[in-house]
Coordinates of C-alpha atoms and ligand atoms in Angstrom, one line a residue:
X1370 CA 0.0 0.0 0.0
X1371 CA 1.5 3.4 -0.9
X1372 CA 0.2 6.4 1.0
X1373 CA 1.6 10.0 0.9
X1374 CA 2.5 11.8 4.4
X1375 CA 3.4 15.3 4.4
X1376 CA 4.6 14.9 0.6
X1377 CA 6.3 11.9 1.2
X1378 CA 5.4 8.6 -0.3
X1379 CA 5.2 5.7 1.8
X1380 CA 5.2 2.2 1.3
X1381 CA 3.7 -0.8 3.4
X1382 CA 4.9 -4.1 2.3
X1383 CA 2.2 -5.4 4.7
X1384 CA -0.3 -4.1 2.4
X1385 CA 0.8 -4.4 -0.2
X1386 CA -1.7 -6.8 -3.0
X1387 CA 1.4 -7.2 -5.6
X1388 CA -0.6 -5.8 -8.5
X1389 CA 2.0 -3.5 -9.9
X1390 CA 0.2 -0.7 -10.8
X1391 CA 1.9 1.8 -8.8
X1392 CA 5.1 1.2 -11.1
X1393 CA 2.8 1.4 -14.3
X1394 CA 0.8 5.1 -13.8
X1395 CA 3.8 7.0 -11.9
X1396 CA 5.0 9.2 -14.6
X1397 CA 8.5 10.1 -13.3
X1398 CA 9.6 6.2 -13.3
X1399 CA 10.2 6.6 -9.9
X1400 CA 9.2 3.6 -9.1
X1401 CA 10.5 0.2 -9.4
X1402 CA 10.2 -3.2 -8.5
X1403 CA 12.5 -5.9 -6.8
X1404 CA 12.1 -9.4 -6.2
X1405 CA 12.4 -11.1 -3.1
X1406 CA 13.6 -14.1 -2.2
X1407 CA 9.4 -15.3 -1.1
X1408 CA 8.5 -14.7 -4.9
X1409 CA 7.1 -11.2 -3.9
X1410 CA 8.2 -7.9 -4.8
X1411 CA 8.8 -4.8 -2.6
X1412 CA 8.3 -1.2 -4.3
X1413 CA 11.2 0.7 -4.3
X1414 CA 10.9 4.7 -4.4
X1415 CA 13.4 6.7 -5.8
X1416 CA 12.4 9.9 -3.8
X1417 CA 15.0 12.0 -6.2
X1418 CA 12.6 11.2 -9.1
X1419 CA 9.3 10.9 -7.3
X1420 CA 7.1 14.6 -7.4
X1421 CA 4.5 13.0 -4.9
X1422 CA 2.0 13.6 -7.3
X1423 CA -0.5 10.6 -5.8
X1424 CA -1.3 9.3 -9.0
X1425 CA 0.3 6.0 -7.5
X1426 CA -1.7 6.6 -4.1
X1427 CA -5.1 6.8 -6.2
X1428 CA -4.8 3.6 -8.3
X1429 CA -3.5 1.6 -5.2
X1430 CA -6.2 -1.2 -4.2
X1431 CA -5.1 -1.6 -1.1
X1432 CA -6.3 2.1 -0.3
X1433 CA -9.5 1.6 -1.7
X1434 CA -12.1 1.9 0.9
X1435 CA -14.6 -1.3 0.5
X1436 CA -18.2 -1.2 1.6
X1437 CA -19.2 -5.0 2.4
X1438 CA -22.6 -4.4 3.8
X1439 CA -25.3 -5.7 1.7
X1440 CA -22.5 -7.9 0.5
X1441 CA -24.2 -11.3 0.5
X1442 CA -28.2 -10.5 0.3
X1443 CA -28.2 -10.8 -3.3
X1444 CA -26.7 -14.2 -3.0
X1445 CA -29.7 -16.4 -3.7
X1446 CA -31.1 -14.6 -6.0
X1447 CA -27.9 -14.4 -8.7
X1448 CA -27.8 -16.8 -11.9
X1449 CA -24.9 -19.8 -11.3
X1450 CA -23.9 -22.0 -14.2
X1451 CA -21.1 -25.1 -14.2
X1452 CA -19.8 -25.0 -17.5
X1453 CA -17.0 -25.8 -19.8
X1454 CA -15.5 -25.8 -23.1
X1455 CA -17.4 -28.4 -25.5
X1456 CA -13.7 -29.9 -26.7
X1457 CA -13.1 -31.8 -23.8
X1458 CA -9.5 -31.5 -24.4
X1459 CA -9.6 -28.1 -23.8
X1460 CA -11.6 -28.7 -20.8
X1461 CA -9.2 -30.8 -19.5
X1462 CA -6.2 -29.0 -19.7
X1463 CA -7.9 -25.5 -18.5
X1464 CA -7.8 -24.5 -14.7
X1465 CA -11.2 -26.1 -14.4
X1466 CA -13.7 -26.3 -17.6
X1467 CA -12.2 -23.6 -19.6
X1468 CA -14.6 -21.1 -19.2
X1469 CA -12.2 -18.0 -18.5
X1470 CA -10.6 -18.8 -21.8
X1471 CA -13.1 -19.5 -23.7
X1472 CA -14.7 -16.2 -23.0
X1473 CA -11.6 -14.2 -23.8
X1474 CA -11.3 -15.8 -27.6
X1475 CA -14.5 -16.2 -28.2
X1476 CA -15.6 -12.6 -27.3
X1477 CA -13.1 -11.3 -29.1
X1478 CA -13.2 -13.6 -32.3
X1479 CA -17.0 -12.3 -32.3
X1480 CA -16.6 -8.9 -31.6
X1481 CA -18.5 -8.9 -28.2
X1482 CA -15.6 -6.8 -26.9
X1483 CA -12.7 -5.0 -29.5
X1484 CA -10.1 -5.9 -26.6
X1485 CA -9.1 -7.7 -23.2
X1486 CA -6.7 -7.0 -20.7
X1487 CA -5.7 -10.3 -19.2
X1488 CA -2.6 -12.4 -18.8
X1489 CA 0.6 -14.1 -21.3
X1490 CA 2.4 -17.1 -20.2
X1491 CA 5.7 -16.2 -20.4
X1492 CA 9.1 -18.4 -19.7
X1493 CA 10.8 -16.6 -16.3
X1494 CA 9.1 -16.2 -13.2
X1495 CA 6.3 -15.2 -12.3
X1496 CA 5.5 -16.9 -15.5
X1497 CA 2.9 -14.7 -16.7
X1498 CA 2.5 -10.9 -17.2
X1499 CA -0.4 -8.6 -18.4
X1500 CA -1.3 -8.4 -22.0
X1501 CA -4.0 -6.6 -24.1
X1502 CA -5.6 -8.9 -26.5
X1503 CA -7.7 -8.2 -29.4
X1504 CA -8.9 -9.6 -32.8
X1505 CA -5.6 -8.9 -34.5
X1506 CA -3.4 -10.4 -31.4
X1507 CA -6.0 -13.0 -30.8
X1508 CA -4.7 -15.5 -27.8
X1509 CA -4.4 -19.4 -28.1
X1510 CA -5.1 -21.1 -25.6
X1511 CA -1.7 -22.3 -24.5
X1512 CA -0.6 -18.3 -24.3
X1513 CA -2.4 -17.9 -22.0
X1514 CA -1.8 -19.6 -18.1
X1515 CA -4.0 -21.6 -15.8
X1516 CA -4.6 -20.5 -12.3
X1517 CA -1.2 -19.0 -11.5
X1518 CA -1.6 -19.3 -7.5
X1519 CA 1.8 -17.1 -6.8
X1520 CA 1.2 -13.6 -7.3
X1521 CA 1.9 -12.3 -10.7
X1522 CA 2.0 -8.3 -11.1
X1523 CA -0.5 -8.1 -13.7
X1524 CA -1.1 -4.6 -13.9
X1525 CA 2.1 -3.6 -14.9
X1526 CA 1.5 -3.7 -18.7
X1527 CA -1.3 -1.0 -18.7
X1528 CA 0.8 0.8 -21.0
X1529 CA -0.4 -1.8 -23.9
X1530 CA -4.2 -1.2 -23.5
X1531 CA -5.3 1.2 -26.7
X1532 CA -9.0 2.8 -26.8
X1533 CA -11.5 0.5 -27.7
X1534 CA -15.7 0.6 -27.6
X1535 CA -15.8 -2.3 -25.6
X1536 CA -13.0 -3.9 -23.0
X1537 CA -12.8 -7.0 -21.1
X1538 CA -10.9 -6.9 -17.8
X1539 CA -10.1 -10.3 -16.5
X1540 CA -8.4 -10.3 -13.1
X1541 CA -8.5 -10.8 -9.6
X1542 CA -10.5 -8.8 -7.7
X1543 CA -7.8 -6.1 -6.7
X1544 CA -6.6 -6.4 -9.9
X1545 CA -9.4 -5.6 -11.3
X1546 CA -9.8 -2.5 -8.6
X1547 CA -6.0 -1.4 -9.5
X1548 CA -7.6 -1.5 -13.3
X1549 CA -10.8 0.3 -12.7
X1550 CA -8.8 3.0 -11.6
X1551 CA -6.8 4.0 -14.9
X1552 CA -9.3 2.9 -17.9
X1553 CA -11.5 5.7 -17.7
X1554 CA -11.5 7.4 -21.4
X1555 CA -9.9 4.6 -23.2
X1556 CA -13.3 2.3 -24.0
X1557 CA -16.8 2.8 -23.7
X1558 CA -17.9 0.2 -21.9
X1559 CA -16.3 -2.2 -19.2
X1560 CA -17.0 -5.7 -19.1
X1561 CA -15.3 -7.6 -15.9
X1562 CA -15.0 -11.1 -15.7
X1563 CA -13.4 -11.7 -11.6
X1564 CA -11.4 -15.0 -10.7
X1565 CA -12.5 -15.5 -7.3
X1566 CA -9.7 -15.3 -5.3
X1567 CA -9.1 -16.1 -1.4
X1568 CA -5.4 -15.8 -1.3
X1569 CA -2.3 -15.1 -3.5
X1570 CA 0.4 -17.3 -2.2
X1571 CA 3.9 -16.5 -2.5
X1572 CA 6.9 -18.8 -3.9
X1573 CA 6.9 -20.5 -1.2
X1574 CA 4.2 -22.3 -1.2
X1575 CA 5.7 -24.0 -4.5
X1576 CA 8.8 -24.5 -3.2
X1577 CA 7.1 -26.7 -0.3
X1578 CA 4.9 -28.6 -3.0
X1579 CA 8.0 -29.1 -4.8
X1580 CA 9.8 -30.3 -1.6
X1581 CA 6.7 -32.6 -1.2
X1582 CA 7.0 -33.7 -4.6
X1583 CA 10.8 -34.9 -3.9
X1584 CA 12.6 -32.1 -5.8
X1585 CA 13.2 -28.6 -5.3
X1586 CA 12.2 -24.9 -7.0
X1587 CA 16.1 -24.0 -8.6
X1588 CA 17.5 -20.7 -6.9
X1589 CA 17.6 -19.2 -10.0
X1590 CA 13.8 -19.4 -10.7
X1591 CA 14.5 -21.3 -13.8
X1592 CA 11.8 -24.0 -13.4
X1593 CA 8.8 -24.8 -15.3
X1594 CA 5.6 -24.9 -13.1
X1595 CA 2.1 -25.9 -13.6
X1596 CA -0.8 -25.4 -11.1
X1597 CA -4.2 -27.3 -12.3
X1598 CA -5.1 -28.9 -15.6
X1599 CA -5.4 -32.2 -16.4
X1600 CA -9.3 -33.0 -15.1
X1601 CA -10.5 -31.3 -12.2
X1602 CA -9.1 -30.1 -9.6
X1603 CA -6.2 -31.6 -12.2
X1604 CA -2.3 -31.2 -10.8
X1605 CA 0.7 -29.2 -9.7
X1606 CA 3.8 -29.6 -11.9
X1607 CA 7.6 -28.2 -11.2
X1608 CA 9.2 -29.3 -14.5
X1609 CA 8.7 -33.2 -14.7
X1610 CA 7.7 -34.0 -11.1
X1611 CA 3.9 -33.9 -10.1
X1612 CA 1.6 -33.6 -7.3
X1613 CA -2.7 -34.1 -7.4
X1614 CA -3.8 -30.8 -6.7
X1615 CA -6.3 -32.1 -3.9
X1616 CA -3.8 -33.2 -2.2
X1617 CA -1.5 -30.7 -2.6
X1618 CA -3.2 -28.1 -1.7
X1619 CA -4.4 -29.1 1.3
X1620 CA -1.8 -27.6 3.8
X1621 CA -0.9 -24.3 1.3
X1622 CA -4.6 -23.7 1.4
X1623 CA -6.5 -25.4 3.8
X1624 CA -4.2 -23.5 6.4
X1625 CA -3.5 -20.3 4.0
X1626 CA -0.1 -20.6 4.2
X1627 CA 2.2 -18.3 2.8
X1628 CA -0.1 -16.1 1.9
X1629 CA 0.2 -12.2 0.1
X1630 CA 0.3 -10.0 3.1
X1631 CA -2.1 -8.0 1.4
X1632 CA -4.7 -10.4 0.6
X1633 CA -5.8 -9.9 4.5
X1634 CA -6.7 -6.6 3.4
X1635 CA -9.3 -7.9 0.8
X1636 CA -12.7 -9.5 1.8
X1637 CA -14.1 -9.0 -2.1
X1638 CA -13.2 -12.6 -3.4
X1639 CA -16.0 -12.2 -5.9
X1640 CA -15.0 -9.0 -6.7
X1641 CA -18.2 -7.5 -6.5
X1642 CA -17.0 -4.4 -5.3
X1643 CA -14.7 -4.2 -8.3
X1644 CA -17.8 -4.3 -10.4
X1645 CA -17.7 -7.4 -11.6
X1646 CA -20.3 -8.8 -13.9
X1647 CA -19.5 -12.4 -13.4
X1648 CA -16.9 -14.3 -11.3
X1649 CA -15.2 -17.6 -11.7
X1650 CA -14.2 -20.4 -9.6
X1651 CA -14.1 -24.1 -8.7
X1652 CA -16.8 -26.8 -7.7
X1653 CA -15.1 -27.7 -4.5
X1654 CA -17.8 -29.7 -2.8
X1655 CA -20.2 -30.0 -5.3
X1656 CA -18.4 -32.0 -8.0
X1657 CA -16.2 -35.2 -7.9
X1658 CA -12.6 -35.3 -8.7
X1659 CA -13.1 -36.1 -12.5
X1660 CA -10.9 -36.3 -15.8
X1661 CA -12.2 -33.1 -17.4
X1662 CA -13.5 -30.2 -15.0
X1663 CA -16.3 -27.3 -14.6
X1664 CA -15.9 -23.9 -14.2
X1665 CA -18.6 -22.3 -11.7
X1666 CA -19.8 -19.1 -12.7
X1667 CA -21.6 -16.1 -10.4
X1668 CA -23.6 -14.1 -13.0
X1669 CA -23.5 -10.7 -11.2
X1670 CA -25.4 -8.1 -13.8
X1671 CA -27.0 -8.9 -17.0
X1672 CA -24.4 -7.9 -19.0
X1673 CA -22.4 -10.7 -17.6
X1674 CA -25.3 -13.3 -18.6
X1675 CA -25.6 -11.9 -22.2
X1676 CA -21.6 -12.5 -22.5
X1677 CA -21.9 -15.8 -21.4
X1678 CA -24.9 -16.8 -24.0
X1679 CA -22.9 -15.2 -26.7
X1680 CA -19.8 -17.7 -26.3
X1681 CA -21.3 -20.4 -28.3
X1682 CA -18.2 -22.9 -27.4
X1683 CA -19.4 -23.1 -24.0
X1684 CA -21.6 -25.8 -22.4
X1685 CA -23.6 -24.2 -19.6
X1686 CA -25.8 -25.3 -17.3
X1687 CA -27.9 -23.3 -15.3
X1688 CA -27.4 -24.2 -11.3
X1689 CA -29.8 -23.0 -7.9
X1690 CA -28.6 -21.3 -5.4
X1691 CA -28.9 -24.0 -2.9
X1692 CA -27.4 -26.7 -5.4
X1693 CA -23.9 -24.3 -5.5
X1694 CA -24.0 -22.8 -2.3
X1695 CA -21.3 -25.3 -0.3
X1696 CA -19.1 -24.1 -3.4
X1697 CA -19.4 -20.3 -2.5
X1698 CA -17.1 -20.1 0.7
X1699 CA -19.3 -17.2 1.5
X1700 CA -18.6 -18.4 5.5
X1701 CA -15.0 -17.3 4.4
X1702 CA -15.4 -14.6 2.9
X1703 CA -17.3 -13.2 5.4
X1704 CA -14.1 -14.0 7.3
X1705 CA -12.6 -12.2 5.8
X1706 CA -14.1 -9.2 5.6
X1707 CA -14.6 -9.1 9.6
X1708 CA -10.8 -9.5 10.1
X1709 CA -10.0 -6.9 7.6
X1710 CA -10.1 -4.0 9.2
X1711 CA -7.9 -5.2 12.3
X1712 CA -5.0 -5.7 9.3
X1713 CA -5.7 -1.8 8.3
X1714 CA -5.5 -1.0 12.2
X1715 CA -9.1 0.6 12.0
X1716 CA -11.6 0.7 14.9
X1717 CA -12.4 -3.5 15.4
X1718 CA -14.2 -6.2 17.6
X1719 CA -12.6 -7.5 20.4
X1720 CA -13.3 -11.0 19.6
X1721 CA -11.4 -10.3 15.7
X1722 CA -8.7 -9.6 16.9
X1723 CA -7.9 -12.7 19.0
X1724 CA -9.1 -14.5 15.9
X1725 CA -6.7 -12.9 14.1
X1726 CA -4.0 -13.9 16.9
X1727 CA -4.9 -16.9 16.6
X1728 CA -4.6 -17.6 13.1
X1729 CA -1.4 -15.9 12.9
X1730 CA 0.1 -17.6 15.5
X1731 CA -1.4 -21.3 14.4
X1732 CA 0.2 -20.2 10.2
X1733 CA 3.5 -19.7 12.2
X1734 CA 3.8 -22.7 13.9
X1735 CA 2.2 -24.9 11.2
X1736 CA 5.1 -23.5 8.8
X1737 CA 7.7 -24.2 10.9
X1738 CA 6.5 -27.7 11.1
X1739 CA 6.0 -28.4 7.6
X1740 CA 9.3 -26.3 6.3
X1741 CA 11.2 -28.5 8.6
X1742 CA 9.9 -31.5 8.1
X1743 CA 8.5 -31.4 4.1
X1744 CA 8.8 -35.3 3.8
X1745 CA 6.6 -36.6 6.0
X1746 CA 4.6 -39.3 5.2
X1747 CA 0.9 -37.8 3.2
X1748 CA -0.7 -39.3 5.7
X1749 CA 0.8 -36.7 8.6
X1750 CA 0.0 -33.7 6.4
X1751 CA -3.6 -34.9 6.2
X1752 CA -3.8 -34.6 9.4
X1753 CA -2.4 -31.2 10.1
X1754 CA -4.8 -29.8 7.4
X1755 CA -7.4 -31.4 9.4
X1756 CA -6.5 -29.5 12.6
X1757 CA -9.8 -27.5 13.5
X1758 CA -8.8 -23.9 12.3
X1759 CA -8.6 -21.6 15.5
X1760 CA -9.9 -18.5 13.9
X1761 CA -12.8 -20.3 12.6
X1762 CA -13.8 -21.7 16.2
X1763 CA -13.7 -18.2 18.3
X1764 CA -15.8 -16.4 14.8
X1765 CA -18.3 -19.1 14.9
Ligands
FAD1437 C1 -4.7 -16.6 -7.1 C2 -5.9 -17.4 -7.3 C3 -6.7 -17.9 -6.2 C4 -7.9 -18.6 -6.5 N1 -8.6 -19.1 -5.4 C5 -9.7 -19.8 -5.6 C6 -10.4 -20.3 -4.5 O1 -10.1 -20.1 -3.3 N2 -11.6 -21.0 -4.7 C7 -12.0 -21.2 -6.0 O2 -13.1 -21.9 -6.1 N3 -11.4 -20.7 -7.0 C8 -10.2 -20.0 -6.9 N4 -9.5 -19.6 -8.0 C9 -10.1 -19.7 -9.3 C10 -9.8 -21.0 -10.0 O3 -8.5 -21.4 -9.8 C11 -10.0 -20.9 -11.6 O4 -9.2 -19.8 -12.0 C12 -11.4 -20.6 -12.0 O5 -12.2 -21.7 -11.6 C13 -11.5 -20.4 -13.5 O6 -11.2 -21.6 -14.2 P1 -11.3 -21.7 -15.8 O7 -11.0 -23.1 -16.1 O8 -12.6 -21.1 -16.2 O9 -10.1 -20.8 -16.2 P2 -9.1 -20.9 -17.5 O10 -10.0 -21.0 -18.7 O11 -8.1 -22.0 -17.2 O12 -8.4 -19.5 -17.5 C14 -7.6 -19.1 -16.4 C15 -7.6 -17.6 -16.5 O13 -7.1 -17.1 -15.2 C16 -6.1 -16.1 -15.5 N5 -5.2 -16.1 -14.4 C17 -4.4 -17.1 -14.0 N6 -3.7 -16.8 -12.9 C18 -4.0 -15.5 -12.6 C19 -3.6 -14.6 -11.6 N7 -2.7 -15.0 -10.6 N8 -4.1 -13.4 -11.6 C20 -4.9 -13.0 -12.6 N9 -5.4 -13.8 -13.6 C21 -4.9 -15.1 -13.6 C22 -5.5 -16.5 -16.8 O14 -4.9 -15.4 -17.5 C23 -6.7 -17.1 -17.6 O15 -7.3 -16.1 -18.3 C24 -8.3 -18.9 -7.8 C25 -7.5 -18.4 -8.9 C26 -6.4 -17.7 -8.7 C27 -5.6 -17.2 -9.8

């Protein structure tokens, strides 16, 4: 998060969502990004250059004020679809059925939108970096990644979007904010497809998997990873070794471990409050592992049905509220947002705080375990990500 004091900017790593935007708007190039050694990046100002001119300050997510009441009333009355790509062997290899995709080529091979702002696979780490797509540079579907579960700064290719009449943004939900704030007067119209997202997850969760999986993430990042694909919830690859993705990501994110400090700061996993017309995510608890995979979608507005009905490669079928409902998470969510203001250090309820104490305190020591001992037999790590979840006990 970057806020300016007295004409100083200020940085808080803490805070921080990893978006990259601040780097993108700032016009004096004052600010750049290094990696750390956890896969993140911290934000470097060069205070010579910088003319504290907020620019960065105004399209920061993290800054955004979010209003969650109301949040969850229009839950049972939104449109929900499992769907998928009709060529199963798209389905198969996509994060779940395809549908995120699909929706990206399709509406731009049939002119729904005139461009998209989404993401490239690319070769280094993070593996993946924000592109804008349209008719001419139409996407296959191999350029573009599955779930990417460590955090990719995917705003810092603005600079590519040109005007259109009508844009997709596809993103994250403070992605998506971090976007909001810098497309006004460069398209018409806004379409926003969300990927619901609980967590980002640092490097380190992959270098666990991979310790898991009997090898190791290189120290020079030179590795070639794959989270999901091949059926539902599919696997986790680093280069030829492999992991199912139930079961690997059962400590990671059963226990939200090593997670983006500044996802705490985000209870909008459906991105709602980003404006999104439809978001996307996995049947956990409503569908059996399986060879090919679904996609669930939340149709938000009408616009986002209407896109969906125009993507004639898509199989959908139309879902109640009840039928999805275990797959929502809204009980986490709703976590979430609680908790979130005693990460800001806002006014907050006694009894969030200890929760948060709690939780912090049981990540800690459930890392230490699991970074020291990665090899333990599956069964022991079943267990831990069975351990009831302290934070969840003293909300309930
Ligand atoms: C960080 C993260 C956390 C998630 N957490 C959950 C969760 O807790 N519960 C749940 O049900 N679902 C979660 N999802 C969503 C789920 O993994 C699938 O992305 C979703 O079901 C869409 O599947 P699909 O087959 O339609 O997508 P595909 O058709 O495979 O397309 C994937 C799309 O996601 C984009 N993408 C990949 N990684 C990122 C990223 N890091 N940032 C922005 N865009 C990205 C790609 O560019 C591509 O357009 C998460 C996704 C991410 C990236």
């Amino acid at each position: 998060m970057l806020e300016l004091n007295k004409g100083k900017l200020l940085y808080t790593f803490e805070q921080c969502q990893q978006c990259g935007i601040c780097s993108a708007v700032c016009p004096e190039n004052a600010i750049s990004l290094s990696l750390r050694k956890d896969g993140l990046h911290d934000i470097e100002i060069g205070t010579e250059r910088c003319i504290a001119c907020g620019k960065c300050v105004k399209s920061c997510p993290a800054n955004k004020e979010y209003n969650y009441e109301g949040y969850f009333d229009g839950f049972e009355q939104k449109k929900y679809f499992l769907g998928y790509h009709a060529d199963n062997r798209i389905r198969r290899e996509s994060s779940s059925g395809g549908i995120c995709k699909t929706l990206i080529i399709d509406s731009l091979k049939n002119s729904v939108v005139d461009g998209v702002y989404s993401l490239r696979c690319t070769d280094s780490f993070p593996f993946a970096r924000g592109e804008f797509y349209t008719r001419e540079n139409l996407p296959s579907f191999g350029d573009m990644p599955n779930s990417v579960y460590h955090s990719v700064m995917a705003c810092t290719e603005i600079g590519r979007i040109q005007p259109c009449k009508r844009l997709m943004l596809v993103g994250t939900a403070c992605q998506l904010r971090a976007l909001n704030s810098v497309i006004k007067g460069k398209c018409d119209e806004i379409i926003r497809v969300c990927i619901f997202c609980k967590q980002q997850k640092t490097l380190d969760s992959t270098r666990f998997l991979a310790k898991v999986m009997g090898t190791s993430v290189p120290q020079n990042l030179r590795f070639r990873p794959r989270y999901r694909g091949d059926g539902w919830p599919g696997i986790v690859r680093v280069d030829e070794s492999e992991l199912p993705w139930n079961r690997a990501a059962q400590i990671p994110f059963g226990k939200r471990l090593w997670t983006v400090p500044g996802c705490n700061v985000c209870g909008d996993s459906f991105g709602i409050e980003a404006g999104a017309d439809i978001s996307l995510m996995d049947p956990w608890c409503i569908r059996p592992h399986n060879d090919l995979g679904e996609t669930l979608v939340t149709v938000h507005t009408p616009e986002g049905g209407r896109l969906l009905q125009r993507c004639a490669s898509l199989i959908l079928k139309p879902q109640s509220f009840s039928e999805v409902e275990p797959a929502l998470s809204l009980k986490d969510v709703w976590r979430k947002q609680v908790t979130e203001p005693v990460f800001r250090g806002k006014p907050y309820k006694e009894r969030y705080v200890r929760a948060v104490r709690a939780e912090l305190n049981q990540q800690r020591l459930l890392r230490m375990v699991v970074e020291k001992l990665p090899r333990l037999p599956i069964i022991c790590y079943r267990i831990l990500a069975k351990l009831p979840d302290l934070r969840n006990l003293i909300l309930k």
